[in-house]
Amino acid sequence: MTDKTKDPGTSRRQFLGGALAAGGAVAGASMARGATPDPLITEVQEWASGLGDGVDATPYGLPIQYESDVIRRNVEWLTADTISSINFTPIHALDGTITPQGCAFERHHSGAIELRKEDYRLMINGLVDTPLVFTYADLERFPREQRTFFLECAANTGMEWAGAQLNGAQFTHGMIHNMEYTGVSLRTLLNEAGIQPEGTWLYVEGADASSNGRSIPMEKALDDCMIAFKANGEALRKEHGYPVRLIVPGWEGNMWVKWLRRMEVADAPVESREETSKYTDTLADGTSRKWTWVMDAKSVVTSPSPQSPITHGPGPLVITGLAWSGRGAITRVDVSRDGGVTWETARLAEDGKPMALTRFYLDVDWQGEEMLLQSRAMDSTGYVQPTKAQLREVRGLNSIYHNNCIQTWHVNANGEAENVEVS
Amino acid sequence: TPALADKLGLGRPALPEEIAAWDLDVRPDGTGLPDGSGDVWTGEEVFADYCAVCHGDFAEGIDNWPKLAGGANTLDHDDPLKTVGSYWPYLSTTWDYVNRSMPFGAAQTLSADDVYAIVAYILYSNDLVDDDFVLSKDTFFDVEMPNADGFIIDDRDSAEAHFWTETPCMEACKDSVEVTMRAMVLDVTPDETAAAED
């Protein structure tokens, strides 16, 4: 599927690279007094004289056309087809912490299904006093909660286990989104059916053909899991589980079952396909970890990065990125510009929230020196994000999932960045 | 966390027929297996009709589609081949997944006998049963899954306890730094302009 014969001269990265020299010159000139008056100021522009769009032009808007590169992308060679597949959030171009739903990544096992609220049913059965069926309208009558959490695919960064492979934060770290959810706690829903004492597991599955069934220990289900019908203020997008999905804070994205149709209280795990064949992590000796639910502390510099090169020349530079942990809140992010020899503590835009994305900034004066940019997250449990070498030492190369290693971007004198590994 | 409140009286009791229609999962101990049976040679025919176009005549996989057979004793290799035979710990999972989610694009169209037969054929393709094997509730546990003992419960808290270091190095953390691998060498990242036009 990979087109290795493509003319590199036509790629956007190459184009940006070629434009860098001119961009640098403009940035340099901007420091001095302008040689000639800027016509964007001295001449009356069309938008300052004519009229813009009326309020009826766009009942539901999309981003302006000039942001058309801030989109989900897929990597064809990763999977056999686009139905049971993945795409990637353009984290290299975003800021803050809330992911716009329209470009928040998708992972389906039998496609994004269309399920009307009128056709929606949620069943609770198994070891309960009364097995129940809810309509969507029933669910809206339960007391609601609102929480913000990241959802990270267990396979995020998984292609990088064996080496530096994909060239961009979107591709190496973009199986993630972070949304403000509104819904109902599982505690509230399950109480309505009445959990029997021997009910120690909850099996959850979706309405789609893949079903994506997973087993969750009842302790977690009753602690902070919820169903959501709103994300970032509006209904879930079709591709994110409309009209109802499961929220499993801090735990691998596979468990966040979309188009949730059934929850079964049980006394043992089902050991379904998605927790045996998949989402188990093979170690160097051939044994495999199962039930690796939590996503460990992780971070990535989103800019500069391969898709977000420095185009403004020397001087002030904003280094920014994201940090998150499934074990709690981010308490600190350190940034290295020399491949991990020395570290500086970055500034968190806001205090870290438990199991949610946290934005960090480091404002530096860049004088065109080469950099090996890294970030290193710490969370409220004292966990420090490890290097890839540290992870490989414990796990080997075949774990596929849960790669939370420190990422390195090599930034050259032109401001272009590349995904590299360092010693 | 608030204490459990009184019930709100929302929803209605699920009927037995409704539970039977949706509660299809099969557990490692066989809970959930329906009546029925299927033999290897019937399985070969059904597999040829419904499965082989993606998974190959011998369950060996075509193109990028999953391989269901092979890979015995490769789990500690550089590039392990993880199949039903080499990796899956429980036969129940195969039955459950085929029954609920296969064939890809036409799930839940197979009869219980079809599923028993397909699973018998997958076992035969993995050299785990003879060609006269008949799979049913009664013979389900005659099959030994080679990797049944190959799994441990998440042990990061102990095996990776050294990641909870509290005081990471800030200065002179390494003697030198060398670039050891570059993504541009592989050149497998999609071209961004082309991706945007897809």
XYZ file of C-alpha atoms in Angstrom:
621
model
C 0.000 0.000 0.000
C 2.894 2.337 0.754
C 3.908 4.431 -2.197
C 7.622 4.399 -1.786
C 8.131 5.619 -5.324
C 6.465 8.972 -4.798
C 8.438 12.018 -5.844
C 9.708 13.461 -2.584
C 9.794 16.894 -4.199
C 5.986 17.030 -4.133
C 5.564 16.345 -0.405
C 4.391 19.105 1.871
C 7.323 18.586 4.196
C 9.739 19.132 1.349
C 7.799 22.186 0.252
C 7.967 23.640 3.749
C 11.655 22.864 3.864
C 12.240 24.735 0.635
C 10.269 27.727 1.883
C 12.160 27.992 5.142
C 14.969 30.178 3.921
C 12.568 32.818 2.649
C 10.469 32.568 5.805
C 13.538 33.136 7.924
C 14.431 36.212 5.958
C 10.970 37.706 6.429
C 11.083 37.001 10.146
C 14.485 38.640 10.379
C 13.352 41.684 8.462
C 10.325 42.068 10.671
C 12.615 42.957 13.538
C 13.864 46.010 11.717
C 11.836 49.016 10.544
C 9.873 48.118 7.412
C 11.592 49.277 4.233
C 8.311 49.964 2.479
C 4.805 50.454 3.870
C 2.808 47.229 4.127
C -0.076 47.310 1.616
C -2.135 45.036 3.898
C -2.215 48.111 6.138
C -1.981 51.050 3.762
C -4.530 49.800 1.240
C -8.172 49.252 2.160
C -8.780 45.510 1.982
C -11.963 43.952 0.581
C -12.956 42.560 4.002
C -12.677 46.030 5.540
C -15.029 47.518 2.959
C -17.449 44.880 1.665
C -19.629 42.394 3.513
C -19.048 38.996 5.032
C -21.430 36.045 5.261
C -24.888 36.409 6.783
C -25.855 34.534 9.963
C -27.951 32.107 7.911
C -25.012 31.032 5.737
C -23.735 28.315 8.076
C -26.242 26.648 10.437
C -23.485 24.304 11.591
C -20.018 25.436 10.737
C -16.778 23.777 9.759
C -13.289 25.254 10.181
C -12.245 27.952 7.715
C -10.767 26.592 4.477
C -7.249 27.705 5.414
C -7.218 25.120 8.216
C -7.988 22.262 5.838
C -4.823 20.409 6.809
C -6.035 20.033 10.415
C -7.776 16.754 9.759
C -7.794 13.097 10.723
C -5.404 11.016 8.665
C -5.041 7.283 8.213
C -2.048 5.120 7.385
C -3.110 2.595 4.774
C -0.462 -0.036 5.392
C -1.305 -0.408 9.093
C -4.439 -2.514 8.603
C -6.019 -4.792 6.020
C -8.927 -2.436 5.320
C -10.345 0.894 6.488
C -13.301 -0.657 8.363
C -11.435 -2.370 11.175
C -8.849 0.349 11.370
C -7.563 3.523 12.968
C -7.060 7.157 12.101
C -5.166 9.897 13.875
C -5.970 13.186 15.625
C -3.964 16.159 14.248
C -2.430 16.903 17.641
C 0.508 18.668 15.977
C -1.816 21.521 15.008
C -4.048 21.751 18.092
C -3.513 23.682 21.313
C -5.167 23.657 24.727
C -6.597 20.306 25.801
C -10.106 19.855 24.340
C -10.100 17.872 21.092
C -12.538 19.135 18.443
C -14.873 16.190 17.867
C -14.735 16.525 14.088
C -11.027 15.673 13.957
C -10.857 13.407 17.028
C -9.442 10.021 16.067
C -11.558 6.968 15.244
C -10.963 3.301 15.860
C -13.608 0.853 14.644
C -13.659 -2.918 14.358
C -16.627 -3.150 12.000
C -17.089 0.450 10.932
C -18.907 3.483 12.334
C -22.538 2.432 12.531
C -25.595 4.650 12.369
C -27.878 4.033 15.347
C -30.878 6.340 15.895
C -31.876 7.312 19.426
C -35.308 5.813 18.688
C -33.717 2.445 17.879
C -31.313 2.520 20.784
C -31.720 0.011 23.649
C -29.460 -0.625 26.630
C -29.808 -3.937 28.463
C -28.487 -4.753 31.937
C -28.588 -8.478 32.712
C -26.755 -11.255 34.508
C -26.317 -11.286 38.271
C -28.833 -8.550 39.004
C -32.104 -8.496 40.926
C -34.017 -7.304 37.877
C -32.609 -7.422 34.340
C -33.616 -4.165 32.668
C -34.027 -2.551 29.266
C -33.626 1.212 28.888
C -34.538 3.433 25.985
C -32.437 6.480 25.184
C -35.170 8.667 26.662
C -34.957 6.719 29.935
C -31.235 7.428 30.181
C -31.739 11.189 29.919
C -33.867 11.063 33.110
C -31.071 9.802 35.372
C -29.022 12.284 37.438
C -26.103 13.417 35.301
C -22.375 13.872 35.726
C -19.898 15.948 33.747
C -16.215 14.965 33.562
C -13.285 15.550 31.199
C -11.054 12.602 30.290
C -8.556 11.506 27.684
C -9.229 8.405 25.616
C -5.976 6.872 24.372
C -5.946 3.792 22.161
C -3.884 1.013 23.724
C -1.952 0.893 20.432
C -1.015 4.579 20.401
C 2.720 4.788 19.566
C 2.624 1.019 19.019
C 4.290 1.256 15.591
C 7.319 2.824 17.284
C 8.265 -0.135 19.515
C 10.958 -1.389 17.154
C 12.261 2.006 16.083
C 11.460 5.458 14.746
C 8.939 4.764 12.015
C 6.245 7.401 11.363
C 7.275 10.993 10.924
C 4.842 13.179 12.837
C 3.219 13.549 16.249
C -0.167 12.948 14.608
C 0.956 9.474 13.548
C 3.113 8.551 16.535
C 0.817 9.937 19.263
C -2.520 10.832 17.631
C -4.656 7.849 18.704
C -5.964 10.074 21.475
C -8.688 12.601 22.185
C -9.833 14.521 25.229
C -13.439 15.555 25.722
C -15.833 16.917 28.295
C -18.460 14.216 28.751
C -21.980 14.422 30.121
C -23.802 11.272 31.109
C -24.771 8.921 33.905
C -22.524 6.965 36.271
C -22.565 3.175 36.024
C -23.112 3.173 39.779
C -26.456 4.874 39.230
C -27.461 2.665 36.294
C -26.461 -0.633 37.897
C -28.189 0.300 41.146
C -31.431 0.441 39.213
C -31.064 -3.255 38.345
C -29.602 -4.223 41.735
C -26.174 -5.915 41.656
C -26.040 -9.271 43.422
C -23.130 -9.837 45.845
C -21.332 -12.345 43.623
C -21.315 -9.839 40.739
C -17.593 -9.007 40.598
C -17.215 -8.365 36.860
C -19.087 -6.350 34.276
C -19.080 -7.469 30.642
C -19.833 -4.600 28.270
C -20.535 -4.775 24.533
C -21.565 -2.552 21.655
C -24.393 -2.725 19.128
C -22.045 -3.038 16.148
C -21.112 -6.306 14.444
C -17.726 -6.465 16.171
C -19.464 -6.011 19.561
C -16.082 -5.134 21.089
C -16.967 -6.995 24.303
C -14.708 -6.357 27.297
C -14.703 -7.433 30.949
C -14.302 -4.752 33.618
C -13.851 -5.464 37.330
C -16.907 -4.268 39.228
C -14.723 -2.152 41.501
C -13.719 0.049 38.548
C -17.230 0.069 37.104
C -18.658 1.412 40.358
C -15.757 3.796 40.980
C -15.730 6.251 38.085
C -17.120 4.646 34.915
C -20.030 6.305 33.197
C -22.042 6.271 30.035
C -21.923 9.453 27.978
C -24.387 10.884 25.527
C -22.788 14.305 25.179
C -19.184 15.192 24.400
C -17.817 18.722 24.267
C -21.359 20.008 24.749
C -23.162 18.187 21.961
C -24.306 14.680 21.113
C -21.582 12.138 20.466
C -20.479 11.957 16.859
C -21.612 8.870 14.978
C -18.043 7.620 14.795
C -17.597 8.064 18.551
C -20.562 5.910 19.549
C -23.753 7.916 18.988
C -25.993 7.925 20.899
C -24.295 6.302 23.949
C -20.762 5.177 24.739
C -18.931 3.916 27.794
C -16.380 6.106 29.600
C -13.603 4.232 31.455
C -11.351 6.962 32.894
C -7.605 6.371 32.570
C -8.015 2.949 30.955
C -7.146 1.815 27.429
C -9.451 3.132 24.731
C -10.613 -0.298 23.604
C -12.679 -0.566 26.786
C -14.622 2.616 26.030
C -17.297 0.597 24.225
C -19.184 2.609 21.622
C -22.866 2.226 20.713
C -23.116 0.478 24.100
C -25.994 -1.993 24.069
C -25.492 -4.400 26.948
C -23.886 -4.642 30.379
C -23.819 -8.065 32.004
C -23.018 -8.488 35.692
C -20.957 -11.673 36.102
C -18.827 -13.590 38.581
C -15.933 -14.059 36.135
C -14.426 -12.331 33.113
C -15.577 -13.472 29.664
C -12.008 -13.515 28.248
C -13.357 -12.191 24.978
C -11.351 -11.786 21.783
C -10.537 -8.180 22.698
C -8.879 -9.243 25.961
C -7.103 -12.417 24.795
C -6.086 -12.261 21.133
C -5.919 -8.464 21.258
C -5.031 -6.014 24.029
C -2.642 -8.493 25.611
C 1.021 -7.529 25.664
C 3.636 -10.108 24.713
C 6.942 -9.945 26.586
C 10.394 -11.006 25.388
C 10.109 -14.503 26.913
C 6.884 -15.198 25.010
C 4.507 -14.843 27.948
C 1.944 -12.073 27.698
C 0.415 -9.641 30.126
C -3.357 -9.552 30.182
C -5.687 -6.964 31.698
C -3.198 -4.138 31.206
C -5.986 -1.656 31.615
C -4.339 1.563 32.851
C -2.605 3.930 30.437
C 0.636 5.084 32.085
C 1.956 8.654 32.261
C 3.000 9.927 28.836
C 3.747 13.136 26.975
C 4.799 14.432 23.565
C 6.025 17.733 22.186
C 3.417 18.659 19.582
C 5.318 21.706 18.272
C 7.950 21.909 17.010
C 7.470 18.453 15.493
C 7.853 16.908 12.023
C 4.491 18.283 10.834
C 4.965 21.560 12.687
C 8.445 22.838 11.804
C 9.890 26.157 12.976
C 9.285 28.610 10.118
C 9.948 31.927 11.843
C 13.708 31.877 12.147
C 15.783 32.562 15.269
C 14.416 34.211 18.377
C 11.483 33.492 20.660
C 10.127 29.946 20.227
C 7.149 28.317 21.915
C 7.770 24.651 22.662
C 4.460 23.035 23.541
C 2.941 19.637 24.028
C 0.531 17.371 25.850
C 0.915 15.195 28.930
C -1.495 12.717 30.481
C -1.706 9.790 32.891
C -4.314 7.137 33.529
C -3.072 6.831 37.093
C -3.932 10.368 38.167
C -3.127 14.003 37.440
C -0.026 15.324 35.681
C 2.063 17.187 38.254
C 5.099 18.134 36.177
C 6.547 17.995 32.677
C 10.260 18.369 31.999
C 11.623 19.270 28.561
C 15.089 18.501 27.222
C 16.601 20.194 24.191
C 19.727 18.030 24.132
C 18.360 14.502 23.960
C 17.983 14.013 27.708
C 21.323 15.267 29.032
C 19.776 18.295 30.741
C 16.151 19.003 31.574
C 14.083 22.122 32.284
C 10.697 22.035 33.974
C 7.984 23.311 31.636
C 4.977 25.463 32.566
C 1.575 23.744 32.819
C -1.164 25.841 31.220
C -3.514 24.687 33.986
C -3.126 22.339 36.913
C -3.344 18.748 35.732
C -6.755 17.097 36.057
C -6.960 13.394 36.847
C -6.922 11.241 33.722
C -7.191 14.209 31.363
C -4.861 15.882 28.888
C -2.642 18.641 30.279
C -1.021 21.314 28.108
C 2.568 22.392 28.745
C 4.698 25.234 27.392
C 8.383 26.060 27.451
C 9.275 29.487 26.044
C 12.839 29.594 24.759
C 15.191 31.744 22.682
C 16.177 29.599 19.718
C 19.254 30.670 17.786
C 19.153 28.041 15.073
C 20.955 25.401 17.076
C 20.116 21.751 16.452
C 17.896 20.303 19.136
C 16.965 16.814 20.277
C 13.608 17.703 21.837
C 12.086 15.466 24.485
C 9.374 15.753 27.113
C 9.023 13.710 30.305
C 5.781 13.588 32.287
C 5.324 12.950 36.010
C 1.998 12.123 37.641
C 0.449 12.362 41.079
C 1.585 8.833 41.970
C 5.265 9.764 41.461
C 5.509 7.821 38.199
C 8.076 9.241 35.768
C 7.592 8.625 32.047
C 10.315 6.157 30.980
C 12.584 6.101 27.948
C 12.018 3.554 25.200
C 15.190 1.772 26.339
C 13.777 1.440 29.863
C 10.516 0.014 28.528
C 12.295 -2.404 26.188
C 14.437 -3.610 29.074
C 11.296 -4.838 30.856
C 9.061 -5.722 27.920
C 11.137 -6.436 24.847
C 9.980 -5.339 21.384
C 6.705 -7.232 20.850
C 4.266 -5.690 23.325
C 2.438 -3.764 20.566
C 0.367 -1.849 23.146
C 1.127 0.610 25.969
C 4.158 2.336 24.495
C 4.439 5.450 26.701
C 8.119 6.100 26.029
C 9.786 9.504 25.826
C 9.670 10.763 22.209
C 12.604 12.533 20.550
C 12.331 15.053 17.713
C 15.541 16.087 15.969
C 15.195 19.770 15.008
C 17.796 20.919 12.473
C 19.194 24.380 11.811
C 16.387 25.080 9.314
C 13.770 24.326 11.977
C 12.670 21.064 10.349
C 11.972 18.218 12.769
C 12.310 14.476 12.404
C 11.260 11.483 14.482
C 14.460 9.882 15.765
C 15.716 7.561 18.450
C 18.749 8.513 20.505
C 21.180 6.552 22.582
C -18.822 8.972 45.884
C -22.451 9.281 46.914
C -24.103 6.370 48.675
C -26.396 4.251 46.527
C -29.701 6.063 46.331
C -33.156 4.592 46.067
C -34.137 3.284 42.687
C -35.703 5.783 40.301
C -37.982 3.261 38.624
C -36.624 3.918 35.137
C -36.413 1.205 32.469
C -38.497 -1.958 32.353
C -37.737 -5.612 33.039
C -35.926 -7.397 30.198
C -37.875 -10.348 28.768
C -36.238 -13.792 28.557
C -36.435 -13.731 24.753
C -34.633 -10.383 24.698
C -31.852 -11.584 26.972
C -31.486 -14.765 24.908
C -31.171 -12.690 21.719
C -28.381 -10.450 23.001
C -26.594 -12.436 25.712
C -24.488 -14.666 23.455
C -21.136 -14.597 25.210
C -19.367 -17.877 25.896
C -16.978 -18.124 28.852
C -13.828 -20.202 29.266
C -15.797 -22.697 31.404
C -18.255 -23.243 28.537
C -21.072 -21.153 29.983
C -23.162 -19.912 27.089
C -22.385 -22.707 24.614
C -25.555 -23.732 22.752
C -26.522 -27.242 21.659
C -25.106 -28.392 18.348
C -21.986 -29.891 16.825
C -19.747 -29.782 13.791
C -16.949 -31.900 12.346
C -13.713 -30.943 10.616
C -14.775 -31.825 7.047
C -18.071 -29.964 7.311
C -16.028 -27.118 8.736
C -13.726 -27.145 5.733
C -16.730 -26.677 3.410
C -18.304 -23.915 5.485
C -14.930 -22.237 5.895
C -14.403 -22.343 2.129
C -17.796 -20.703 1.591
C -17.661 -17.979 4.211
C -14.107 -17.490 5.496
C -11.404 -18.534 3.021
C -11.695 -15.434 0.825
C -9.901 -13.483 3.589
C -8.407 -16.122 5.842
C -7.198 -18.551 3.156
C -8.155 -22.145 2.394
C -6.017 -23.397 5.262
C -6.725 -20.510 7.667
C -3.256 -19.219 6.799
C -4.483 -15.679 5.974
C -4.495 -13.749 2.695
C -2.662 -10.413 2.305
C -3.028 -8.399 5.490
C -6.033 -10.383 6.768
C -5.574 -12.260 10.027
C -3.835 -15.610 10.023
C -5.847 -18.072 12.117
C -3.382 -20.955 11.978
C 0.339 -21.431 12.317
C 3.014 -19.727 14.391
C 3.472 -22.510 16.933
C 6.313 -21.722 19.359
C 7.080 -18.299 17.871
C 5.921 -16.124 20.770
C 9.459 -15.436 21.983
C 10.732 -14.727 18.468
C 11.506 -11.316 17.022
C 8.311 -11.357 14.997
C 5.859 -13.738 16.701
C 2.945 -15.151 14.705
C -0.062 -14.994 17.025
C -2.929 -17.222 15.909
C -5.735 -19.246 17.473
C -3.314 -22.140 17.721
C -0.180 -20.333 18.822
C -1.653 -17.648 21.066
C -5.334 -17.804 22.042
C -5.710 -19.174 25.591
C -9.336 -20.347 25.457
C -11.358 -22.170 22.828
C -14.470 -20.381 24.136
C -13.176 -17.111 22.685
C -12.939 -18.569 19.187
C -16.479 -19.907 19.349
C -17.820 -16.672 20.839
C -16.073 -14.363 18.396
C -16.876 -16.358 15.254
C -20.482 -16.700 16.345
C -20.966 -13.025 17.156
C -18.749 -11.101 14.777
C -17.822 -13.229 11.753
C -17.932 -13.358 8.757
C -16.637 -9.788 8.526
C -19.470 -7.807 6.909
C -22.135 -10.470 7.532
C -21.891 -11.187 11.240
C -24.484 -13.269 13.101
C -25.530 -15.198 9.995
C -24.021 -18.559 11.012
C -25.957 -21.362 12.721
C -24.608 -22.933 15.903
C -23.690 -26.057 13.897
C -21.823 -23.905 11.357
C -19.838 -22.265 14.138
C -18.966 -25.605 15.744
C -17.813 -26.873 12.341
C -15.749 -23.769 11.537
C -14.067 -23.871 14.931
C -13.336 -27.586 14.453
C -11.709 -26.766 11.105
C -9.619 -23.958 12.635
C -8.417 -26.418 15.286
C -7.561 -28.961 12.586
C -5.696 -26.258 10.623
C -3.621 -25.666 13.740
C -2.842 -29.404 14.098
C -4.688 -29.458 17.412
C -7.243 -32.157 16.482
C -7.402 -35.072 14.052
C -9.502 -34.932 10.904
C -12.260 -37.065 12.434
C -12.834 -34.635 15.295
C -16.400 -33.535 16.081
C -16.719 -30.389 18.207
C -19.666 -30.058 20.576
C -20.330 -29.148 24.189
C -19.217 -32.670 25.068
C -15.824 -32.510 23.318
C -15.113 -28.827 23.932
C -12.664 -29.480 26.752
C -10.898 -32.354 24.998
C -8.976 -29.662 23.123
C -5.753 -28.406 24.682
C -4.960 -24.829 23.778
C -1.136 -24.650 23.594
C -0.844 -21.142 25.056
C -3.449 -21.563 27.830
C -0.791 -20.868 30.463
C 0.922 -18.111 28.500
C -0.688 -15.146 30.219
C 0.080 -13.258 33.410
C -2.053 -10.572 35.023
C -0.747 -7.026 34.597
C 2.346 -6.789 36.813
C 3.522 -3.267 35.998
C 3.236 -2.215 39.638
C 6.055 -4.621 40.530
C 7.946 -5.264 37.273
C 8.114 -1.540 36.543
C 8.274 -0.255 40.122
C 11.523 1.514 39.268
C 9.593 3.946 37.048
C 8.177 5.544 40.193
C 11.434 7.412 40.766
C 10.050 10.675 42.223
C 13.346 12.514 41.558
C 14.321 12.211 37.891
C 17.752 13.349 36.728
C 17.902 17.017 35.619
C 21.600 17.694 34.876
C 24.407 15.722 33.199
C 22.097 12.725 32.808
C 24.180 11.118 30.030
C 27.762 11.388 28.802
C 26.762 11.721 25.166
C 23.787 11.476 22.835
C 23.798 9.821 19.417
C 20.942 9.569 16.935
C 20.476 5.818 16.484
C 17.416 5.657 14.231
C 15.582 8.017 11.889
C 12.004 7.788 10.593
C 12.966 9.429 7.287
C 15.067 6.384 6.430
C 11.956 4.188 6.364
C 9.861 6.833 4.561
C 6.511 5.134 5.297
C 4.633 8.210 6.540
C 1.706 9.135 4.282
C 2.245 12.168 2.119
C 0.192 14.911 3.736
C -1.114 16.531 0.574
C -2.232 13.190 -0.800
C -3.858 12.265 2.506
C -5.825 15.479 2.570
C -7.211 14.789 -0.901
C -8.356 11.245 -0.114
